[in-house]
PDB file of C-alpha atoms in Angstrom:
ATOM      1  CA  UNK A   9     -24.265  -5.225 -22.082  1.00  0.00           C
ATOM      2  CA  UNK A  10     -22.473  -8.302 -20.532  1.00  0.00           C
ATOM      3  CA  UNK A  11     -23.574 -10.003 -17.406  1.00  0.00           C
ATOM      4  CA  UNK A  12     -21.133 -11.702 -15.275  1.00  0.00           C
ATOM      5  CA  UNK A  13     -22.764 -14.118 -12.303  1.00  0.00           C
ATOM      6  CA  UNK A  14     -19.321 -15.591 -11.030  1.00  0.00           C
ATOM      7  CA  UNK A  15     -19.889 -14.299  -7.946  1.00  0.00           C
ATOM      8  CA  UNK A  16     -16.453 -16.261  -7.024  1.00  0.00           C
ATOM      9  CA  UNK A  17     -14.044 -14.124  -8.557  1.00  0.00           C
ATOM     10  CA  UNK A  18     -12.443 -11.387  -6.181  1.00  0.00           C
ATOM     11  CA  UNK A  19     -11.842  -8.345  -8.139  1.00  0.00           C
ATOM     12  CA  UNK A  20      -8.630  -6.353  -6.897  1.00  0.00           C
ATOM     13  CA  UNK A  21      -7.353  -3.956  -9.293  1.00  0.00           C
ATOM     14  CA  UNK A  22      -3.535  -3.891  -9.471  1.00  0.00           C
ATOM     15  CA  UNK A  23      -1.797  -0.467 -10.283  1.00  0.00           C
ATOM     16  CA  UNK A  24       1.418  -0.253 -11.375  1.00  0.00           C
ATOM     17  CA  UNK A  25       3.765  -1.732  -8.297  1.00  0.00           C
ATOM     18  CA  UNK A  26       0.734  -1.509  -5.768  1.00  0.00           C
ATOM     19  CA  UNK A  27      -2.495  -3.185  -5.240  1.00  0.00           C
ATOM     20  CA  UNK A  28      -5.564  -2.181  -3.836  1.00  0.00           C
ATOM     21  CA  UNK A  29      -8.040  -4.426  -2.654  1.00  0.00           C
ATOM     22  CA  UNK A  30     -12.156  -4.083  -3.113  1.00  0.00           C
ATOM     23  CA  UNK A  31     -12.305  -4.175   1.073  1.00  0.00           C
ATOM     24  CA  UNK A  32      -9.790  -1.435   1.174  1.00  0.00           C
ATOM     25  CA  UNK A  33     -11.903   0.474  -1.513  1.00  0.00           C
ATOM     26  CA  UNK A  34     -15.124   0.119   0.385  1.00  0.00           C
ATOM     27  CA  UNK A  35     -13.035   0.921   4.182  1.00  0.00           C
ATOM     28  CA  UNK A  36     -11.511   3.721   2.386  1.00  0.00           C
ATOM     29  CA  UNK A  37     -14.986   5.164   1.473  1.00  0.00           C
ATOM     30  CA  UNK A  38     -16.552   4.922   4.879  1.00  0.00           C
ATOM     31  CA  UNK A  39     -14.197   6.822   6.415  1.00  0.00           C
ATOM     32  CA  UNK A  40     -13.944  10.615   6.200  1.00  0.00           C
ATOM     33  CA  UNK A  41     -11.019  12.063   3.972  1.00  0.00           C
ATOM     34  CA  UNK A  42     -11.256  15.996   3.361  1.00  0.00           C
ATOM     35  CA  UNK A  43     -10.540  16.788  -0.383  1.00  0.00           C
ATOM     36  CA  UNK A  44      -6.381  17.967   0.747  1.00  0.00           C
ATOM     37  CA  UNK A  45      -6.118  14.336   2.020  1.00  0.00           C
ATOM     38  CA  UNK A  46      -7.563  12.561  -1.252  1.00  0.00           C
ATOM     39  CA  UNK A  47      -4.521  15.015  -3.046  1.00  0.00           C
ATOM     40  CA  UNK A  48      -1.862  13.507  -0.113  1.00  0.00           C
ATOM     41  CA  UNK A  49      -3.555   9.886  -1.353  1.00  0.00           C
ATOM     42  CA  UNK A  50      -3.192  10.313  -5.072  1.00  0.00           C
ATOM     43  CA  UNK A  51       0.464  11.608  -4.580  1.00  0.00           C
ATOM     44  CA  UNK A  52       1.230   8.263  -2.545  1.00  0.00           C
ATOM     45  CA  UNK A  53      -0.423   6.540  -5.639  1.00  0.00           C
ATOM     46  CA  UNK A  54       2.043   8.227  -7.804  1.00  0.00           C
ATOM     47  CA  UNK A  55       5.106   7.808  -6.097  1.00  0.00           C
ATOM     48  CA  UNK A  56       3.920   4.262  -5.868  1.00  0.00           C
ATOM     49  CA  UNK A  57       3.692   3.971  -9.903  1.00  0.00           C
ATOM     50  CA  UNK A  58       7.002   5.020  -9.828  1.00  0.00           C
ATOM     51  CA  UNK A  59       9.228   3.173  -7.896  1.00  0.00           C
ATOM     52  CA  UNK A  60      11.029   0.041 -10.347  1.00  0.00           C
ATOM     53  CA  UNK A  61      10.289  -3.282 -10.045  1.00  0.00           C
ATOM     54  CA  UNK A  62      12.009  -3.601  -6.942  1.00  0.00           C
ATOM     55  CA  UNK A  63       9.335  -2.871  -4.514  1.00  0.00           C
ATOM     56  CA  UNK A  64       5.715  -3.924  -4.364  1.00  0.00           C
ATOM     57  CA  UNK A  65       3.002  -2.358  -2.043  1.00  0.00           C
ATOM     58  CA  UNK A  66      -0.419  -3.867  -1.003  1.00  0.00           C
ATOM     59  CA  UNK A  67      -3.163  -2.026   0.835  1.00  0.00           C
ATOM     60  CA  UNK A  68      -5.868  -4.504   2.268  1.00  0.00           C
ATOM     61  CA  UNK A  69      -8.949  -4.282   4.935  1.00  0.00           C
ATOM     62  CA  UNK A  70      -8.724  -7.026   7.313  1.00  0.00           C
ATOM     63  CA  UNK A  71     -11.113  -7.216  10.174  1.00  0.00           C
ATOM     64  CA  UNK A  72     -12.525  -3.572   9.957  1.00  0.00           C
ATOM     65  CA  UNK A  73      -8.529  -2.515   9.859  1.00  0.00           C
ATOM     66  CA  UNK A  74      -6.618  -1.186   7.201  1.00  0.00           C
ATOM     67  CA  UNK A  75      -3.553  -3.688   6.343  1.00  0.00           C
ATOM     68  CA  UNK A  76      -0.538  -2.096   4.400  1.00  0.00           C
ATOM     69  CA  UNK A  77       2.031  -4.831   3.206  1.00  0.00           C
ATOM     70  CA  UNK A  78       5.487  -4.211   1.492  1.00  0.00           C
ATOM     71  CA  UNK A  79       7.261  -6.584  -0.264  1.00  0.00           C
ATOM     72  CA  UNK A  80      10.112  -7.676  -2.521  1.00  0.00           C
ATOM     73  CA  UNK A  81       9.955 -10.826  -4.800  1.00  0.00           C
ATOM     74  CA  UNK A  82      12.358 -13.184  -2.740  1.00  0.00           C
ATOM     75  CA  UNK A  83      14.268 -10.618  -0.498  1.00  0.00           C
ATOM     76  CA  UNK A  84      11.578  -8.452   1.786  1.00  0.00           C
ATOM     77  CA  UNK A  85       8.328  -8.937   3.391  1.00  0.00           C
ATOM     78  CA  UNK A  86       6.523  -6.315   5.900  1.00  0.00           C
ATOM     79  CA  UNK A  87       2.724  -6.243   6.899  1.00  0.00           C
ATOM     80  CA  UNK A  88       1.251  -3.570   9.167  1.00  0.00           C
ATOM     81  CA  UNK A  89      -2.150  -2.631  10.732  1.00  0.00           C
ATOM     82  CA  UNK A  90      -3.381   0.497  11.274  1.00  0.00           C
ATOM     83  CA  UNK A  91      -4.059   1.370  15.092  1.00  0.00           C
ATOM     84  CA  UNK A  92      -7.074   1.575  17.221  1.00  0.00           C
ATOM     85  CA  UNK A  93      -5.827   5.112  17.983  1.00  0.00           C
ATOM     86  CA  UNK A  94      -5.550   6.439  14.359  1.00  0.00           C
ATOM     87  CA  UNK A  95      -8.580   4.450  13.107  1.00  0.00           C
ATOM     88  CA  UNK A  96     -10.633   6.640  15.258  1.00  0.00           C
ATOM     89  CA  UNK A  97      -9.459   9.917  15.476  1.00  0.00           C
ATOM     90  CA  UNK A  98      -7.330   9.968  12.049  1.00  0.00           C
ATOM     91  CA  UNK A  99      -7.820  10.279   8.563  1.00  0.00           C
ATOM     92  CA  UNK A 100      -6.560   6.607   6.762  1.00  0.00           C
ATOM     93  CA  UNK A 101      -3.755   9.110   5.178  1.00  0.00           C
ATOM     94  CA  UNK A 102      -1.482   9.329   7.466  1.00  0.00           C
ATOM     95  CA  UNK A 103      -0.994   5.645   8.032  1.00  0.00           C
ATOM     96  CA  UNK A 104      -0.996   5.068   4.010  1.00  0.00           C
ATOM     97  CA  UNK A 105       1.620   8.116   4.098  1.00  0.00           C
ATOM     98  CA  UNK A 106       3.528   5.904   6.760  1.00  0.00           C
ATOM     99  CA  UNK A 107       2.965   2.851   4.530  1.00  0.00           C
ATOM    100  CA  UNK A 108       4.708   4.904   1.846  1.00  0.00           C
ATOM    101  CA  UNK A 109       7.751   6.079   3.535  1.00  0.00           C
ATOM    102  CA  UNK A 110       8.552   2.419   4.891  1.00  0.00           C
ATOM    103  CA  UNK A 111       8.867   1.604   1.342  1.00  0.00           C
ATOM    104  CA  UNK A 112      11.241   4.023   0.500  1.00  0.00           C
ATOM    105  CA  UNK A 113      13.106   2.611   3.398  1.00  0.00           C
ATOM    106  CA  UNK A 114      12.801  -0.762   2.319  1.00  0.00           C
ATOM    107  CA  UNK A 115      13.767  -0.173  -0.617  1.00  0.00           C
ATOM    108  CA  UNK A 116      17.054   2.048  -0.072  1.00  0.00           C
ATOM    109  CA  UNK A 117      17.887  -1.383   2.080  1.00  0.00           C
ATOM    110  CA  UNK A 118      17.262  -3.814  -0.485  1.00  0.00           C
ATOM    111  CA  UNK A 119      19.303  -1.681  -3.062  1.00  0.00           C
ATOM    112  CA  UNK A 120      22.299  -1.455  -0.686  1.00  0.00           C
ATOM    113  CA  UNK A 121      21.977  -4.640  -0.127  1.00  0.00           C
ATOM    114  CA  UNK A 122      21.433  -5.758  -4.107  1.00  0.00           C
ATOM    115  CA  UNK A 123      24.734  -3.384  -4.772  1.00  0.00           C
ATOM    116  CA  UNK A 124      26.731  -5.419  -1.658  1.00  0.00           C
ATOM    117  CA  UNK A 125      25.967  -8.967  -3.140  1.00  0.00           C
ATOM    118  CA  UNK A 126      27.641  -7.093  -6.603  1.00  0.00           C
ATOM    119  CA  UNK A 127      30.642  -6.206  -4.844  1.00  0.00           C
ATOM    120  CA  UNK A 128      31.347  -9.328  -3.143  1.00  0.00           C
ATOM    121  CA  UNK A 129      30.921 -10.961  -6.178  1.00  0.00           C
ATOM    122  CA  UNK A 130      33.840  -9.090  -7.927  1.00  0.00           C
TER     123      UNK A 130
END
């Protein structure tokens, strides 16, 4: 059995093109997801691990919220909180869900954008 005491190392595990944070972990487990919303979690997970290399996702607690970042090496960078509103009466999933689509968005942009630069290059 190893013992570790660096107590100044922040674990965050990093998944494929995502990251979740040890305070999102713990804010995720306070709050109440029914078993159909842990499935709607591990399928943004999944779509998550496979997007390319393009797009990177970050889900963070800050201040008791739940903090969902997109970015792109160099091109894109988006950070949102969730609401007061859904924070009480929601399930985290559907912001995470929204944190999902906006990447798809982001990332449609970024590859028109990518293909553009290509063409103007010709």
């Amino acid at each position: 059995m190893q013992v570790n005491f660096d107590t100044n190392t922040n674990y965050k595990p990093q998944f494929g093109n995502y990251e979740i944070t040890e305070k999102a972990l713990i804010h995720l487990k306070q709050r109440f997801m029914t078993p159909k919303d842990m499935d709607r979690f591990e399928k943004v997970i999944k779509h998550f691990d496979e997007k390319g290399e393009l797009i990177e996702g970050r889900l963070d607690e800050i201040n008791g919220d739940l903090t969902a970042s997109i970015f792109s090496s160099g091109r894109y960078s988006e950070t949102k909180t969730e609401g007061w509103f859904s924070h009480l009466f929601r399930s985290p999933i559907h912001f995470i869900e929204n944190w999902a689509k906006r990447a798809d968005k982001v990332e449609a942009q970024i590859k028109n954008d990518i293909r553009l630069e290509e063409i103007a290059k010709k």
